[in-house]
Amino acid sequence: MITYNTDGVKMPKIKKRETTAWIRAVAASYGKKVGEVGYMFVDDEKILEVNREYLGHDYYTDIITFDYDEDDIINGDLVISLDTVRSNAEQLGKSYDEELHRVIIHGILHLCGLNDKGPGEREIMEEAENKALRLR
């Protein structure tokens, strides 16, 4: 089950049924099934608070992924700052909708085992995001 919730922000205009089907299809392309995945859309202040409290990081970010995977079933909580998504979209010259969906799938790709911190990993993640966005 995939859930979508908010804390301090309005729910973004996403088509939940279509987005859920897309997420399941992307996970399946990595041989994974979707278990319990919860999205929480927040503002910058809330994501900074989560980043400090749970990860010890003192900076804003677009998404934090908490991974509770079991074997080939992805489970996790994904916290997304809509403020950062909006500012990233502006900086990158992308639409807010495209950037939001990129971030939504970015968390799923993490749950599928992709990383973006090591050498060459960022490029692999970006390629996977672009491929997933084409499936939408």
XYZ file of N, CA, C and O in Angstrom:
544
model
N 0.832 -1.178 0.000
C 0.000 0.000 0.000
C 0.878 1.242 0.000
O 1.873 1.308 0.702
N 0.495 2.202 -0.809
C 1.211 3.470 -0.871
C 0.268 4.547 -0.351
O -0.873 4.650 -0.807
N 0.747 5.317 0.620
C -0.076 6.386 1.189
C 0.581 7.738 0.937
O 1.802 7.837 0.813
N -0.261 8.752 0.858
C 0.186 10.124 0.609
C -0.424 11.020 1.681
O -1.643 11.080 1.817
N 0.440 11.700 2.438
C -0.022 12.574 3.517
C 0.746 13.885 3.487
O 1.768 14.004 2.810
N 0.253 14.845 4.256
C 0.921 16.141 4.348
C 1.090 16.530 5.814
O 0.377 16.041 6.685
N 2.044 17.422 6.046
C 2.241 18.016 7.364
C 2.614 19.477 7.130
O 3.736 19.783 6.726
N 1.646 20.365 7.308
C 1.912 21.795 7.191
C 1.868 22.356 5.785
O 2.191 23.523 5.584
N 1.517 21.539 4.800
C 1.412 21.996 3.413
C 0.143 21.421 2.792
O -0.428 20.468 3.306
N -0.257 22.015 1.668
C -1.383 21.474 0.911
C -0.921 20.260 0.116
O 0.215 20.229 -0.368
N -1.815 19.283 -0.032
C -1.483 18.094 -0.828
C -1.177 18.534 -2.264
O -1.969 19.261 -2.868
N -0.032 18.102 -2.800
C 0.269 18.461 -4.193
C -0.750 17.806 -5.130
O -1.327 16.771 -4.805
N -0.923 18.422 -6.287
C -1.896 17.916 -7.252
C -1.284 16.765 -8.039
O -0.826 16.946 -9.172
N -1.275 15.603 -7.408
C -0.803 14.404 -8.097
C -1.996 13.468 -8.251
O -2.896 13.457 -7.422
N -1.973 12.714 -9.327
C -3.022 11.718 -9.548
C -2.577 10.464 -8.802
O -1.731 9.714 -9.287
N -3.138 10.275 -7.617
C -2.652 9.214 -6.722
C -2.735 7.823 -7.349
O -1.795 7.042 -7.237
N -3.838 7.500 -7.988
C -3.991 6.160 -8.562
C -2.942 5.926 -9.658
O -2.285 4.890 -9.690
N -2.781 6.913 -10.544
C -1.787 6.789 -11.615
C -0.368 6.764 -11.058
O 0.479 6.003 -11.526
N -0.107 7.603 -10.064
C 1.230 7.663 -9.462
C 1.559 6.340 -8.780
O 2.674 5.820 -8.917
N 0.590 5.763 -8.084
C 0.791 4.480 -7.419
C 1.091 3.382 -8.438
O 2.019 2.585 -8.242
N 0.354 3.342 -9.532
C 0.591 2.336 -10.581
C 1.984 2.518 -11.174
O 2.703 1.534 -11.440
N 2.380 3.774 -11.399
C 3.709 4.080 -11.939
C 4.806 3.609 -10.977
O 5.781 2.973 -11.399
N 4.642 3.900 -9.693
C 5.625 3.485 -8.684
C 5.759 1.961 -8.683
O 6.862 1.418 -8.664
N 4.629 1.269 -8.721
C 4.652 -0.201 -8.740
C 5.383 -0.730 -9.983
O 6.152 -1.691 -9.896
N 5.144 -0.088 -11.131
C 5.790 -0.516 -12.383
C 7.297 -0.300 -12.317
O 8.075 -1.168 -12.746
N 7.716 0.828 -11.778
C 9.159 1.101 -11.659
C 9.795 0.095 -10.704
O 10.846 -0.486 -11.009
N 9.174 -0.149 -9.561
C 9.706 -1.121 -8.596
C 9.806 -2.505 -9.250
O 10.821 -3.201 -9.095
N 8.783 -2.880 -10.004
C 8.771 -4.192 -10.673
C 9.918 -4.311 -11.674
O 10.484 -5.399 -11.852
N 10.286 -3.196 -12.303
C 11.385 -3.233 -13.272
C 12.720 -3.546 -12.590
O 13.690 -3.908 -13.248
N 12.771 -3.419 -11.264
C 13.950 -3.778 -10.471
C 13.733 -5.093 -9.724
O 14.487 -5.423 -8.804
N 12.670 -5.808 -10.080
C 12.375 -7.085 -9.431
C 11.831 -6.942 -8.028
O 11.941 -7.857 -7.209
N 11.238 -5.797 -7.731
C 10.732 -5.515 -6.381
C 9.210 -5.387 -6.392
O 8.614 -4.974 -7.384
N 8.617 -5.725 -5.261
C 7.189 -5.493 -5.036
C 7.068 -4.386 -4.006
O 7.947 -4.204 -3.163
N 5.960 -3.657 -4.068
C 5.731 -2.566 -3.123
C 4.952 -3.099 -1.928
O 3.878 -3.678 -2.086
N 5.519 -2.911 -0.748
C 4.836 -3.264 0.491
C 4.158 -2.019 1.042
O 3.222 -1.501 0.456
N 4.686 -1.516 2.151
C 4.152 -0.307 2.790
C 5.089 0.862 2.501
O 6.216 0.900 2.995
N 4.616 1.794 1.694
C 5.393 2.988 1.367
C 4.541 4.194 1.712
O 3.403 4.319 1.255
N 5.088 5.068 2.549
C 4.357 6.258 2.963
C 5.082 7.531 2.541
O 6.254 7.708 2.863
N 4.368 8.368 1.790
C 4.899 9.681 1.420
C 4.361 10.711 2.386
O 3.168 10.709 2.699
N 5.234 11.596 2.853
C 4.831 12.719 3.687
C 5.378 13.978 3.017
O 6.592 14.143 2.881
N 4.467 14.832 2.565
C 4.844 16.095 1.934
C 4.870 17.167 3.011
O 3.905 17.318 3.772
N 5.993 17.899 3.082
C 6.213 18.878 4.142
C 6.806 20.155 3.557
O 7.061 20.246 2.356
N 7.081 21.132 4.435
C 7.777 22.357 4.024
C 9.257 22.247 4.408
O 9.683 21.250 5.005
N 10.023 23.266 4.055
C 11.465 23.239 4.327
C 11.785 23.130 5.817
O 12.712 22.421 6.202
N 11.032 23.837 6.649
C 11.336 23.801 8.083
C 11.158 22.403 8.655
O 11.963 21.940 9.470
N 10.121 21.709 8.206
C 9.867 20.350 8.709
C 10.945 19.385 8.222
O 11.417 18.545 8.995
N 11.359 19.483 6.967
C 12.376 18.537 6.489
C 13.718 18.812 7.165
O 14.473 17.881 7.446
N 13.992 20.074 7.479
C 15.215 20.407 8.216
C 15.156 19.771 9.608
O 16.146 19.187 10.071
N 14.007 19.848 10.235
C 13.814 19.241 11.557
C 14.029 17.717 11.496
O 14.724 17.143 12.340
N 13.452 17.062 10.491
C 13.616 15.614 10.317
C 15.085 15.284 10.040
O 15.641 14.326 10.608
N 15.722 16.074 9.188
C 17.123 15.848 8.844
C 18.016 15.950 10.073
O 18.921 15.137 10.269
N 17.754 16.944 10.907
C 18.544 17.118 12.132
C 18.288 15.978 13.117
O 19.226 15.395 13.676
N 17.010 15.685 13.343
C 16.633 14.718 14.375
C 17.058 13.288 14.044
O 17.575 12.576 14.895
N 16.825 12.858 12.815
C 17.053 11.452 12.473
C 18.386 11.171 11.795
O 18.890 10.055 11.882
N 18.943 12.164 11.108
C 20.183 11.923 10.372
C 21.363 12.749 10.873
O 22.492 12.553 10.433
N 21.100 13.715 11.753
C 22.173 14.555 12.262
C 22.724 15.509 11.224
O 23.855 15.981 11.336
N 21.927 15.811 10.182
C 22.341 16.732 9.123
C 21.665 18.077 9.337
O 20.471 18.134 9.587
N 22.415 19.141 9.182
C 21.883 20.482 9.409
C 21.733 21.222 8.077
O 22.374 22.242 7.856
N 20.908 20.664 7.182
C 20.674 21.330 5.898
C 19.326 20.893 5.334
O 18.773 19.876 5.712
N 18.861 21.723 4.402
C 17.612 21.432 3.703
C 17.885 20.423 2.595
O 18.995 20.361 2.060
N 16.883 19.664 2.237
C 16.998 18.705 1.153
C 15.620 18.507 0.531
O 14.613 18.927 1.120
N 15.581 17.893 -0.635
C 14.277 17.687 -1.269
C 13.588 16.433 -0.755
O 12.370 16.389 -0.646
N 14.356 15.392 -0.418
C 13.754 14.136 0.037
C 14.659 13.430 1.034
O 15.887 13.466 0.916
N 14.020 12.798 2.003
C 14.701 11.899 2.933
C 13.971 10.563 2.826
O 12.737 10.516 2.923
N 14.732 9.506 2.625
C 14.155 8.170 2.471
C 14.550 7.311 3.660
O 15.731 7.150 3.954
N 13.546 6.781 4.330
C 13.765 5.821 5.410
C 13.412 4.444 4.848
O 12.277 4.195 4.454
N 14.410 3.574 4.800
C 14.290 2.275 4.131
C 14.020 1.172 5.148
O 14.820 0.945 6.048
N 12.886 0.487 4.983
C 12.531 -0.647 5.840
C 12.331 -1.903 4.989
O 11.491 -2.742 5.293
N 13.072 -2.020 3.895
C 12.893 -3.128 2.952
C 13.068 -4.493 3.610
O 13.861 -4.650 4.540
N 12.327 -5.447 3.063
C 12.455 -6.844 3.450
C 12.559 -7.650 2.161
O 11.589 -7.745 1.412
N 13.745 -8.218 1.910
C 13.990 -9.014 0.706
C 13.603 -8.221 -0.546
O 14.136 -7.158 -0.773
N 12.663 -8.746 -1.337
C 12.277 -8.088 -2.584
C 11.032 -7.213 -2.437
O 10.407 -6.844 -3.425
N 10.671 -6.910 -1.201
C 9.509 -6.045 -0.952
C 10.022 -4.718 -0.408
O 10.725 -4.682 0.604
N 9.688 -3.636 -1.127
C 10.153 -2.330 -0.659
C 9.141 -1.748 0.335
O 7.925 -1.796 0.131
N 9.681 -1.255 1.420
C 8.913 -0.603 2.472
C 9.713 0.614 2.908
O 10.933 0.532 3.051
N 9.033 1.713 3.127
C 9.763 2.879 3.592
C 8.881 4.087 3.767
O 7.712 4.101 3.360
N 9.452 5.080 4.405
C 8.816 6.384 4.552
C 9.650 7.377 3.778
O 10.886 7.385 3.887
N 8.965 8.203 2.990
C 9.639 9.203 2.177
C 9.098 10.578 2.542
O 7.887 10.804 2.448
N 9.980 11.434 2.988
C 9.608 12.786 3.395
C 10.108 13.733 2.313
O 11.306 13.762 2.013
N 9.175 14.495 1.718
C 9.509 15.373 0.592
C 9.170 16.815 0.941
O 8.035 17.112 1.319
N 10.155 17.708 0.786
C 9.918 19.132 0.988
C 9.429 19.750 -0.316
O 10.178 19.838 -1.293
N 8.176 20.180 -0.317
C 7.612 20.815 -1.508
C 8.272 22.164 -1.784
O 8.371 22.577 -2.937
N 8.753 22.838 -0.730
C 9.471 24.107 -0.918
C 10.748 23.880 -1.738
O 11.032 24.611 -2.692
N 11.518 22.864 -1.363
C 12.761 22.587 -2.068
C 12.491 22.067 -3.475
O 13.211 22.413 -4.414
N 11.447 21.249 -3.627
C 11.080 20.779 -4.969
C 10.797 21.981 -5.868
O 11.282 22.043 -7.002
N 10.046 22.951 -5.344
C 9.699 24.143 -6.134
C 10.950 24.946 -6.487
O 11.136 25.340 -7.642
N 11.836 25.182 -5.529
C 13.032 25.980 -5.822
C 13.981 25.228 -6.755
O 14.596 25.833 -7.633
N 14.076 23.899 -6.612
C 14.912 23.111 -7.532
C 14.359 23.183 -8.947
O 15.133 23.299 -9.908
N 13.046 23.092 -9.084
C 12.426 23.171 -10.414
C 12.779 24.499 -11.078
O 13.149 24.531 -12.260
N 12.698 25.588 -10.310
C 13.019 26.914 -10.847
C 14.490 26.987 -11.261
O 14.812 27.471 -12.350
N 15.386 26.491 -10.401
C 16.824 26.538 -10.696
C 17.190 25.689 -11.912
O 18.079 26.047 -12.676
N 16.489 24.562 -12.078
C 16.807 23.636 -13.169
C 16.027 23.927 -14.449
O 16.235 23.257 -15.461
N 15.123 24.903 -14.384
C 14.313 25.233 -15.551
C 13.322 24.123 -15.902
O 12.988 23.924 -17.065
N 12.866 23.400 -14.887
C 11.906 22.305 -15.075
C 10.545 22.739 -14.522
O 10.459 23.658 -13.720
N 9.509 22.023 -14.934
C 8.200 22.308 -14.353
C 8.162 21.725 -12.941
O 8.853 20.747 -12.637
N 7.338 22.330 -12.100
C 7.170 21.837 -10.731
C 6.688 20.389 -10.755
O 7.192 19.540 -10.012
N 5.741 20.068 -11.637
C 5.183 18.719 -11.732
C 6.264 17.703 -12.091
O 6.346 16.634 -11.486
N 7.112 18.035 -13.060
C 8.177 17.115 -13.459
C 9.167 16.894 -12.312
O 9.573 15.769 -12.032
N 9.543 17.981 -11.647
C 10.499 17.866 -10.549
C 9.891 17.082 -9.386
O 10.564 16.258 -8.761
N 8.611 17.305 -9.104
C 7.950 16.571 -8.027
C 7.963 15.071 -8.327
O 8.292 14.254 -7.459
N 7.639 14.698 -9.548
C 7.631 13.277 -9.896
C 9.047 12.690 -9.911
O 9.239 11.522 -9.562
N 10.033 13.502 -10.268
C 11.425 13.031 -10.205
C 11.799 12.694 -8.763
O 12.383 11.648 -8.478
N 11.397 13.558 -7.838
C 11.725 13.332 -6.428
C 10.923 12.148 -5.875
O 11.456 11.325 -5.121
N 9.655 12.049 -6.267
C 8.828 10.917 -5.827
C 9.491 9.598 -6.222
O 9.597 8.674 -5.415
N 9.978 9.518 -7.448
C 10.571 8.251 -7.910
C 11.997 8.090 -7.398
O 12.473 6.958 -7.226
N 12.678 9.182 -7.107
C 14.033 9.117 -6.547
C 14.030 8.277 -5.268
O 14.887 7.409 -5.084
N 13.062 8.529 -4.409
C 12.965 7.762 -3.161
C 12.716 6.290 -3.417
O 13.288 5.416 -2.741
N 11.872 5.992 -4.392
C 11.586 4.593 -4.742
C 12.852 3.920 -5.272
O 13.143 2.765 -4.939
N 13.623 4.640 -6.075
C 14.872 4.079 -6.602
C 15.855 3.774 -5.467
O 16.554 2.760 -5.508
N 15.875 4.633 -4.439
C 16.694 4.322 -3.259
C 16.215 3.015 -2.628
O 17.024 2.150 -2.279
N 14.896 2.875 -2.479
C 14.350 1.656 -1.878
C 14.638 0.422 -2.738
O 14.709 -0.689 -2.225
N 14.824 0.636 -4.037
C 15.158 -0.462 -4.957
C 16.650 -0.786 -4.947
O 17.094 -1.713 -5.636
N 17.431 -0.003 -4.195
C 18.855 -0.310 -4.045
C 19.817 0.638 -4.715
O 21.032 0.456 -4.609
N 19.329 1.664 -5.398
C 20.228 2.616 -6.036
C 20.697 3.654 -5.019
O 19.940 4.056 -4.137
N 21.936 4.086 -5.178
C 22.500 5.124 -4.321
C 22.959 6.290 -5.181
O 23.056 6.173 -6.400
N 23.264 7.416 -4.539
C 23.703 8.580 -5.308
C 24.800 9.378 -4.618
O 25.043 10.516 -4.953
N 25.491 8.757 -3.673
C 26.534 9.479 -2.937
C 27.948 9.110 -3.360
O 28.858 9.900 -3.237
N 28.157 7.901 -3.854
C 29.503 7.436 -4.201
C 29.906 7.830 -5.610
O 29.103 8.363 -6.382
N 31.168 7.535 -5.974
C 31.670 7.864 -7.311
C 30.822 7.221 -8.411
O 30.584 6.018 -8.385
N 30.338 8.045 -9.336
C 29.562 7.559 -10.467
C 28.113 7.217 -10.165
O 27.329 6.974 -11.084
N 27.742 7.182 -8.884
C 26.372 6.788 -8.515
C 25.334 7.842 -8.900
O 24.212 7.504 -9.257
N 25.711 9.111 -8.810
C 24.767 10.183 -9.144
C 24.293 10.053 -10.600
O 23.115 10.216 -10.902
N 25.242 9.766 -11.493
C 24.899 9.631 -12.912
C 23.976 8.433 -13.147
O 23.041 8.507 -13.942
N 24.239 7.333 -12.443
C 23.391 6.140 -12.559
C 21.987 6.456 -12.048
O 20.990 6.082 -12.665
N 21.904 7.187 -10.932
C 20.604 7.566 -10.369
C 19.850 8.470 -11.344
O 18.659 8.270 -11.584
N 20.531 9.463 -11.906
C 19.870 10.383 -12.845
C 19.344 9.639 -14.068
O 18.236 9.909 -14.531
N 20.132 8.699 -14.567
C 19.693 7.903 -15.712
C 18.452 7.077 -15.344
O 17.498 6.987 -16.121
N 18.453 6.496 -14.152
C 17.308 5.702 -13.689
C 16.074 6.585 -13.497
O 14.942 6.179 -13.829
N 16.277 7.801 -12.968
C 15.155 8.746 -12.814
C 14.556 9.080 -14.181
O 13.334 9.062 -14.341
N 15.421 9.391 -15.139
C 14.949 9.758 -16.494
C 14.203 8.607 -17.140
O 13.151 8.810 -17.761
N 14.713 7.398 -16.979
C 14.048 6.219 -17.529
C 12.674 6.040 -16.875
O 11.679 5.784 -17.568
N 12.603 6.204 -15.567
C 11.340 6.057 -14.833
C 10.346 7.144 -15.255
O 9.150 6.865 -15.430
N 10.826 8.358 -15.427
C 9.946 9.455 -15.833
C 9.351 9.197 -17.219
O 8.196 9.589 -17.489
N 10.093 8.533 -18.085
C 9.563 8.200 -19.414
C 8.448 7.165 -19.333
O 7.612 7.081 -20.229
N 8.427 6.359 -18.268
C 7.371 5.355 -18.085
C 6.047 5.970 -17.620
O 5.011 5.327 -17.690
N 6.104 7.183 -17.123
C 4.941 7.847 -16.538
C 3.875 8.139 -17.559
O 4.020 8.528 -18.625
